[in-house]
PDB file of C-alpha atoms in Angstrom:
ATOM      1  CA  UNK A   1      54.569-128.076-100.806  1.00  0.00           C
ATOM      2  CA  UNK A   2      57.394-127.776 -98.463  1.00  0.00           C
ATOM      3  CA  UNK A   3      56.874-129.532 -94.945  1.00  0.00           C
ATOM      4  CA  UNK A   4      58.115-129.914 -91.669  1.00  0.00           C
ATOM      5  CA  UNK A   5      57.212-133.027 -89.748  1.00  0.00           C
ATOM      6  CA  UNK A   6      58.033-132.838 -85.960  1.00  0.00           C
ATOM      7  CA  UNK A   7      58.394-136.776 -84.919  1.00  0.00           C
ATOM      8  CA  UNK A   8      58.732-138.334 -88.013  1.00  0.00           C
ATOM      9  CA  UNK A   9      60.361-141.183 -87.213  1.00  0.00           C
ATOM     10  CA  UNK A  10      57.089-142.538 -85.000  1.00  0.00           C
ATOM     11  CA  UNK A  11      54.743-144.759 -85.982  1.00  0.00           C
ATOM     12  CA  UNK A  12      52.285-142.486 -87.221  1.00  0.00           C
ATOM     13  CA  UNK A  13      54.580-139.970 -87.930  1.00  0.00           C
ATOM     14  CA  UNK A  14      56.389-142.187 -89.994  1.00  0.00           C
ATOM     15  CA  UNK A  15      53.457-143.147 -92.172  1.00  0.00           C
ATOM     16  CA  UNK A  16      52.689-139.244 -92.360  1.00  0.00           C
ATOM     17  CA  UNK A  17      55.940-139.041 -93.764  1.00  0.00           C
ATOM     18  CA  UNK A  18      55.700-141.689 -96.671  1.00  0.00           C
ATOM     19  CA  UNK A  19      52.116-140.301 -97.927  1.00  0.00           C
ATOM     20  CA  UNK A  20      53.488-136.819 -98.186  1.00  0.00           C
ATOM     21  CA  UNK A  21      56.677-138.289-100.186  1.00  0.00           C
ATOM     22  CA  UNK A  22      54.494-140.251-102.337  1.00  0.00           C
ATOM     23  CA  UNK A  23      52.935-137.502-103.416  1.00  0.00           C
ATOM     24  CA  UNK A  24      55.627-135.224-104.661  1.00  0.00           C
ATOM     25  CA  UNK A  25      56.216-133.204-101.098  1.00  0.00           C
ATOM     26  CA  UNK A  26      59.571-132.051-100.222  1.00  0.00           C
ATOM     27  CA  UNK A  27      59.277-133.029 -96.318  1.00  0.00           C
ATOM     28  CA  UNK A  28      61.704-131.830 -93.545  1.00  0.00           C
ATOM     29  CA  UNK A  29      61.749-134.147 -90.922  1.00  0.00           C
ATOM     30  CA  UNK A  30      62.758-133.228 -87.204  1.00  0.00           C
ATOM     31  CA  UNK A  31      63.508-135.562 -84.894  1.00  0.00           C
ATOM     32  CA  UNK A  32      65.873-136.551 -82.226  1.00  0.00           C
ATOM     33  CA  UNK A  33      67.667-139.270 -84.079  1.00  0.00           C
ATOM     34  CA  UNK A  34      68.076-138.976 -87.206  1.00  0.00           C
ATOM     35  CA  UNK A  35      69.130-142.254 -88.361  1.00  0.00           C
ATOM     36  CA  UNK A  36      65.495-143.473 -87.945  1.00  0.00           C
ATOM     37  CA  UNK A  37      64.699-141.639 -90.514  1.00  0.00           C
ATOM     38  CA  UNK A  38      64.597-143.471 -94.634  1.00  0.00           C
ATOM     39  CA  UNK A  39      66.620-141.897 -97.360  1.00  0.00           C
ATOM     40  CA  UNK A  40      64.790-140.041-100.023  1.00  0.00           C
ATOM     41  CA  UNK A  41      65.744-136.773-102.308  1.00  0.00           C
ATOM     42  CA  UNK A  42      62.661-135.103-101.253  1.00  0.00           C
ATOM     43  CA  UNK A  43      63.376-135.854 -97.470  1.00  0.00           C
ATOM     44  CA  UNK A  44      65.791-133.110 -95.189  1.00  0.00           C
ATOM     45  CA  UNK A  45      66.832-134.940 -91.936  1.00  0.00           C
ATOM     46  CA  UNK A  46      67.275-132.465 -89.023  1.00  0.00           C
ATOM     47  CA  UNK A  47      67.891-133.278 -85.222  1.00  0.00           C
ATOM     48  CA  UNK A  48      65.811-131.181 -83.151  1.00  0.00           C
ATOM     49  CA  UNK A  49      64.741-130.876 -79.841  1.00  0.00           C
ATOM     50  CA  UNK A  50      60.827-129.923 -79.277  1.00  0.00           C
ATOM     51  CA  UNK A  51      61.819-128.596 -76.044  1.00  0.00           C
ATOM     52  CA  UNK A  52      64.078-125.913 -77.552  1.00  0.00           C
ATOM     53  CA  UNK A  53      61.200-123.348 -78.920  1.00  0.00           C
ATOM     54  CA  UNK A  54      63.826-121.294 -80.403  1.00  0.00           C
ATOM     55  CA  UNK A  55      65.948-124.076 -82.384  1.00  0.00           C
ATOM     56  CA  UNK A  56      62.688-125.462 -83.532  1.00  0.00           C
ATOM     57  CA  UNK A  57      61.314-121.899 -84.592  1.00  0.00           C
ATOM     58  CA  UNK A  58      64.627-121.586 -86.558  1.00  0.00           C
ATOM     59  CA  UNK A  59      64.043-125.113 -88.194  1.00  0.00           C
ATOM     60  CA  UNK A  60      60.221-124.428 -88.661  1.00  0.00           C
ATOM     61  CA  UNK A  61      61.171-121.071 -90.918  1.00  0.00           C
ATOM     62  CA  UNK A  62      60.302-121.517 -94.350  1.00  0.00           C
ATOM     63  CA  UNK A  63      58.289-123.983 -94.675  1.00  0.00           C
ATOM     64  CA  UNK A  64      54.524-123.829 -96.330  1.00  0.00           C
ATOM     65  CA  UNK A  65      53.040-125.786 -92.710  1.00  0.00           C
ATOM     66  CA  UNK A  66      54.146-127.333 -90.083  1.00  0.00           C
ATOM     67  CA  UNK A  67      52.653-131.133 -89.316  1.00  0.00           C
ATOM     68  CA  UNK A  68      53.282-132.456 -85.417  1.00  0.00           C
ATOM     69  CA  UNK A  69      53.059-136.188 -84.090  1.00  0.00           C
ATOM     70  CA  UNK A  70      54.095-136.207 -80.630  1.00  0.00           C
ATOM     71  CA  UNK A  71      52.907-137.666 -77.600  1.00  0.00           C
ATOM     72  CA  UNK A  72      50.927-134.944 -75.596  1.00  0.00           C
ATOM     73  CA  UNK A  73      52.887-135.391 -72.236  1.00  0.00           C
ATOM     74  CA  UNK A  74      56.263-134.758 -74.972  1.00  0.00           C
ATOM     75  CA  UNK A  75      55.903-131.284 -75.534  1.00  0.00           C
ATOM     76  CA  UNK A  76      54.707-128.175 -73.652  1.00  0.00           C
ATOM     77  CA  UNK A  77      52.232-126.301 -75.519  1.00  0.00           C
ATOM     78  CA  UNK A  78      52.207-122.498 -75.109  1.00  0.00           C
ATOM     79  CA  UNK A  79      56.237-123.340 -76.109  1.00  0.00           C
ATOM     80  CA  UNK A  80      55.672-125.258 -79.196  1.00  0.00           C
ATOM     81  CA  UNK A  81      52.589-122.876 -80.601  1.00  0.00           C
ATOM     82  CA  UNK A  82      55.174-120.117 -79.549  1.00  0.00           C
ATOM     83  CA  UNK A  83      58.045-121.976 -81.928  1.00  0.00           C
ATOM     84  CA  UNK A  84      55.893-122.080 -85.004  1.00  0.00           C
ATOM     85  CA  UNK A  85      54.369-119.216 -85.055  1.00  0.00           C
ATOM     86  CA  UNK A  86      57.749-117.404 -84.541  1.00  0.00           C
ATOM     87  CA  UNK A  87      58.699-119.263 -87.664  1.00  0.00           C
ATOM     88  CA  UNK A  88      56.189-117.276 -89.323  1.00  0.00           C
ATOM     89  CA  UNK A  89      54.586-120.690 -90.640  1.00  0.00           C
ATOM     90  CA  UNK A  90      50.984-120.154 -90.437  1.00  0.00           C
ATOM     91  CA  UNK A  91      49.235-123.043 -91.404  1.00  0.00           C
ATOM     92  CA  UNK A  92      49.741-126.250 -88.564  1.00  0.00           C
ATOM     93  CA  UNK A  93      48.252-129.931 -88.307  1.00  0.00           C
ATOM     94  CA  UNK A  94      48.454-131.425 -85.063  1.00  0.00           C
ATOM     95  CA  UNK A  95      47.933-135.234 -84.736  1.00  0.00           C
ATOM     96  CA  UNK A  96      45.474-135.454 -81.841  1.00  0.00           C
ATOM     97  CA  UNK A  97      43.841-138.457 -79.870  1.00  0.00           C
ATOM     98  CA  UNK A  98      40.991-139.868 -79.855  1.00  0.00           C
ATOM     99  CA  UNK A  99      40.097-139.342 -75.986  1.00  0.00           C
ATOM    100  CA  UNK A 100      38.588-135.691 -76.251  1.00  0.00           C
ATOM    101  CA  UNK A 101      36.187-137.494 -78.932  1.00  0.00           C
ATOM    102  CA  UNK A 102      32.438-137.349 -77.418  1.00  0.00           C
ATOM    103  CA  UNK A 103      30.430-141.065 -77.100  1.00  0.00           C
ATOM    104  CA  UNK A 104      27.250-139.032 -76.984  1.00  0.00           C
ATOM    105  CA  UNK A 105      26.910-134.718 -76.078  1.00  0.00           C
ATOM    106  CA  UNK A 106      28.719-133.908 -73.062  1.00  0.00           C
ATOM    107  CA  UNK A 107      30.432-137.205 -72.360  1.00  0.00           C
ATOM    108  CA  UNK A 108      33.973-137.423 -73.785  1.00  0.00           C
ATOM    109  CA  UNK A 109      35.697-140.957 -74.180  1.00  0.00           C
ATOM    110  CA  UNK A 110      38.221-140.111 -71.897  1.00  0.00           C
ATOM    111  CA  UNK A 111      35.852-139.457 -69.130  1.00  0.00           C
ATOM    112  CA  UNK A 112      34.219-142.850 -70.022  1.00  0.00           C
ATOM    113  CA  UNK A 113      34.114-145.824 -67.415  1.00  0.00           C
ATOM    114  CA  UNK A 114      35.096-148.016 -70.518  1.00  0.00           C
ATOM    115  CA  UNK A 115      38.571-145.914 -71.444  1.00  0.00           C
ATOM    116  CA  UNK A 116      41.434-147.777 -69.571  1.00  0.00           C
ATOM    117  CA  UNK A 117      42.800-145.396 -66.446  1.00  0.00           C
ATOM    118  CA  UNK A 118      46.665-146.391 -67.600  1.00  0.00           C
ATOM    119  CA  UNK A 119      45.671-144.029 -71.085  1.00  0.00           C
ATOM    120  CA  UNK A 120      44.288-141.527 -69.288  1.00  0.00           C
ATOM    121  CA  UNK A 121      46.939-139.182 -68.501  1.00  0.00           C
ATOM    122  CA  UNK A 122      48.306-138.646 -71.812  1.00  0.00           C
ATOM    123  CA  UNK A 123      44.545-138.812 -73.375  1.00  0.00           C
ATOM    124  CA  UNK A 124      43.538-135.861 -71.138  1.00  0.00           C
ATOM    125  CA  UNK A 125      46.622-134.159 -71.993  1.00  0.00           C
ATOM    126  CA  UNK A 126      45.256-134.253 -75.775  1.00  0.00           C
ATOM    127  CA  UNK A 127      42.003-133.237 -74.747  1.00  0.00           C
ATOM    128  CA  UNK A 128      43.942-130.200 -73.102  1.00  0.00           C
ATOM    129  CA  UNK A 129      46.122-129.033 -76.169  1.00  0.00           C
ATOM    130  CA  UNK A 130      42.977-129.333 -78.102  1.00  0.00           C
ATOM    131  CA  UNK A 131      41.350-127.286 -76.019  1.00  0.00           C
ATOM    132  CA  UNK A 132      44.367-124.752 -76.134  1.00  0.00           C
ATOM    133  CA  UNK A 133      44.476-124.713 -80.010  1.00  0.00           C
ATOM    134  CA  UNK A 134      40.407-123.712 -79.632  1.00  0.00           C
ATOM    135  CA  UNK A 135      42.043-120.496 -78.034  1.00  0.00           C
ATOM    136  CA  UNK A 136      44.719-120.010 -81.271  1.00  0.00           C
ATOM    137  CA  UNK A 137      43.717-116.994 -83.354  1.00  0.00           C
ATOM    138  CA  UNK A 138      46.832-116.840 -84.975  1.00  0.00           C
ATOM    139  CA  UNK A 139      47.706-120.195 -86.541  1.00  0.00           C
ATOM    140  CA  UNK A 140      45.186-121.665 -89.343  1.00  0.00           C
ATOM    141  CA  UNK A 141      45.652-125.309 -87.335  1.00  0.00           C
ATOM    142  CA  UNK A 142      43.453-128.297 -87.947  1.00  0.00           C
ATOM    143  CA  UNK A 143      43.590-131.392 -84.902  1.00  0.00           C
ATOM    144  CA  UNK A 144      42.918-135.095 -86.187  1.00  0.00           C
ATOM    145  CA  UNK A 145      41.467-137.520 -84.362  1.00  0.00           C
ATOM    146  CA  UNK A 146      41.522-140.923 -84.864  1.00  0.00           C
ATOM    147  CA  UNK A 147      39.134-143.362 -84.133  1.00  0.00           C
ATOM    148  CA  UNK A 148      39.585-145.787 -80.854  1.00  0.00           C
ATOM    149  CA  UNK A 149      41.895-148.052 -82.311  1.00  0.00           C
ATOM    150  CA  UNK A 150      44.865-146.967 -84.611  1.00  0.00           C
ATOM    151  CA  UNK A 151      47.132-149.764 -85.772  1.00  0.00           C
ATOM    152  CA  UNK A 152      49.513-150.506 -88.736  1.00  0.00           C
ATOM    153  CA  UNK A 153      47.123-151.801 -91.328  1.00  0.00           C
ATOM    154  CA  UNK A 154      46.153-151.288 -95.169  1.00  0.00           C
ATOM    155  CA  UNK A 155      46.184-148.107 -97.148  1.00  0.00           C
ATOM    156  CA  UNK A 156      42.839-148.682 -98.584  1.00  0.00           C
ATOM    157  CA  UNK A 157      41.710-144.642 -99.428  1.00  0.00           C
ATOM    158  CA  UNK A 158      38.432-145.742 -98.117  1.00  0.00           C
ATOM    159  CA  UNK A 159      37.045-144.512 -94.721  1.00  0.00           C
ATOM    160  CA  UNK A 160      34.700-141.517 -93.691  1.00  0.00           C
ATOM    161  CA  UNK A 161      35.417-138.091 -91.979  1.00  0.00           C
ATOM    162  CA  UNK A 162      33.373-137.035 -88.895  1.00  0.00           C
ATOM    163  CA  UNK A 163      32.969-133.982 -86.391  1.00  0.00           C
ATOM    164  CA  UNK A 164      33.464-133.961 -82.261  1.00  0.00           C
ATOM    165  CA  UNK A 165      31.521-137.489 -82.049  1.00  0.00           C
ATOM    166  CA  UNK A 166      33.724-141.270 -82.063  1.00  0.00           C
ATOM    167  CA  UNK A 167      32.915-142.898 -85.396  1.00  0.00           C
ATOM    168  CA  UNK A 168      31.679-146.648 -85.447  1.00  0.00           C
ATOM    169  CA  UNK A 169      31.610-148.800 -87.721  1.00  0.00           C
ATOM    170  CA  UNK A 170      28.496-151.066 -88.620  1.00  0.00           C
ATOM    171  CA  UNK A 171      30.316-153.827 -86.408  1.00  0.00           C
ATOM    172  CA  UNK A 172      30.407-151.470 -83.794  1.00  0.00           C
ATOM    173  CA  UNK A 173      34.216-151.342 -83.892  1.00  0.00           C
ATOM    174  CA  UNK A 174      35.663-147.559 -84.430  1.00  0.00           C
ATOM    175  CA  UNK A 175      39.093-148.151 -85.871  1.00  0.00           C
ATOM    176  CA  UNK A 176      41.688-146.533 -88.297  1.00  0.00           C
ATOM    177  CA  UNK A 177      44.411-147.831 -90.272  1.00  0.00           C
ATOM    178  CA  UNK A 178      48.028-145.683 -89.415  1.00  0.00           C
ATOM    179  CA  UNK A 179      48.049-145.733 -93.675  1.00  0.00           C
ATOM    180  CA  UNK A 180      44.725-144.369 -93.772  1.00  0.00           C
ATOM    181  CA  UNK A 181      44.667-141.607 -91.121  1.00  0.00           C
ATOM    182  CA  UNK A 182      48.284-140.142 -93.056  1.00  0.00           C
ATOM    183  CA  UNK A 183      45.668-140.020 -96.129  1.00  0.00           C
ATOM    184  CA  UNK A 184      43.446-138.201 -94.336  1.00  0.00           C
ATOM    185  CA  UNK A 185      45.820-135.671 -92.607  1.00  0.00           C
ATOM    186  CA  UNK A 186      47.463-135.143 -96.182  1.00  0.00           C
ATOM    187  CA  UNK A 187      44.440-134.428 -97.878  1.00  0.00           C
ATOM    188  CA  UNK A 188      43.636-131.811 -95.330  1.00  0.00           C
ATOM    189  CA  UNK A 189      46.874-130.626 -96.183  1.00  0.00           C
ATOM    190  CA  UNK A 190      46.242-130.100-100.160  1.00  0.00           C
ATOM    191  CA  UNK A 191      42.461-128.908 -99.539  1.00  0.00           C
ATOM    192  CA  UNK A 192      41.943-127.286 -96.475  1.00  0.00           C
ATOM    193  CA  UNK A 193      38.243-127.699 -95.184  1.00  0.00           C
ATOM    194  CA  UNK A 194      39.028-127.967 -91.205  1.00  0.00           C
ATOM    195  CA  UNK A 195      40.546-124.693 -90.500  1.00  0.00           C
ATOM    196  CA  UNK A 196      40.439-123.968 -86.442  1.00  0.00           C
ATOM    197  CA  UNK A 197      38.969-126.741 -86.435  1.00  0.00           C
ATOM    198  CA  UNK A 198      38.848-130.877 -84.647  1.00  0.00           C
ATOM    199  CA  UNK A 199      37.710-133.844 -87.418  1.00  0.00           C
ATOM    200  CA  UNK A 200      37.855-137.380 -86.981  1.00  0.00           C
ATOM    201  CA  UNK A 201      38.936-140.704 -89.821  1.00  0.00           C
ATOM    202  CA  UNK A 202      37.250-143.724 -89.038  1.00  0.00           C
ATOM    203  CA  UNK A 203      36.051-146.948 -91.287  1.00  0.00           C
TER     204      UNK A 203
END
C-alpha cells in the first residue's frame, strides 16, 4: 500500500512510520524537516507545509490513504480535510487524543476535574476535529484514541480495542505503548473495521 504520513518525524508519527515499513509499505513522509526523517528504500521524504492545503493536496495525490499525526492546535481543519480530499485520496486515519474519550455516558475526560487545565486546550481541540470528522461524508476516515497515558514503550502486539469509553486496565491504569498504538492504527489500515468511525488501544 502506498502511504502518506503527515508528521512523521514525531514521536508517534515516527513509530507509525517504522510499523508501516516493517511491513512492506512504501510510505511518503511529509514533514517540515526532512532530515528527521531515517533512510529507507520504501520511504519518500517530502517537505511540506500543513498550512498550504494546496501543496499538501498536490503531495497527498496518489496515494492509497492518507495517515495524520499532528497536534490539534497545528492544523486548521476544514483546510486539511479540504487538502486530502482534493487529492482524491479517500480513505484517512487521523491520530486523535484521548480527551474526547468518555469516563462514564455524558462525561468526557477532558471535561473531568482530574484532566490537568495546562492539556486542555489542545485536548478540546481534538475533541473538536473529532467532532468535525463525525460531519465528513466524503472521506472513509477512522480517529484513534489512545488511552490516558502514551509513552515510548514495548511493541508487545498485545492490548485490546474499545469504543467512545477510556479503557483501564485491571490496575486501574489506562495506558498505551507509542509501539503498540502504530500496531493498532496499521492494522486498521490493512482491515478496515472503523470506517466513520472513533476506537480506542489500551492494555
Amino acid at each position: 500500500m502506498k502511504i502518506a504520513l503527515i508528521g512523521a518525524s514525531g514521536n508517534i508519527g515516527s513509530k507509525i512510520l517504522a510499523e508501516a515499513l516493517s511491513r512492506g509499505h512504501a510510505v511518503t513522509a511529509i514533514v517540515r524537516n526532512t532530515d528527521a526523517l531515517p533512510t529507507h528504500d520504501r520511504l519518500s521524504a517530502r517537505k511540506g507545509d500543513v498550512g498550504d492545503e494546496a501543496g499538501l493536496s498536490a503531495l497527498l495525490t496518489g496515494h492509497d490513504a492518507v495517515i495524520s499525526s499532528l497536534h490539534f492546535s497545528a492544523f486548521d481543519p476544514d483546510s486539511l480535510l479540504a487538502a486530502i480530499k482534493t487529492s482524491g485520496v479517500k480513505r484517512y486515519i487521523a491520530v486523535g487524543g484521548a480527551g474526547s474519550l468518555e469516563l462514564k455516558p455524558g462525561l468526557r475526560l477532558v471535561d473531568s476535574a482530574e484532566f490537568p487545565a495546562e492539556w486542555k486546550p489542545e485536548a478540546r481541540k481534538g475533541a473538536d476535529y473529532l467532532a468535525r470528522l463525525r460531519r465528513e461524508q466524503d472521506l472513509d476516515w477512522t480517529f484513534i484514541s489512545p488511552s490516558i497515558m502514551i509513552e515510548p514503550g514495548k511493541r508487545t502486539g498485545t492490548f485490546r480495542l474499545g469504543g467512545d469509553t477510556v479503557l483501564f486496565a485491571p490496575d486501574g491504569s489506562s495506558r498505551i505503548s507509542q509501539e503498540d498504538y502504530a500496531i493498532a492504527l496499521i492494522d486498521e489500515l490493512e482491515n478496515p473495521t472503523h470506517i466513520r468511525q472513533r476506537f480506542t488501544v489500551g492494555y
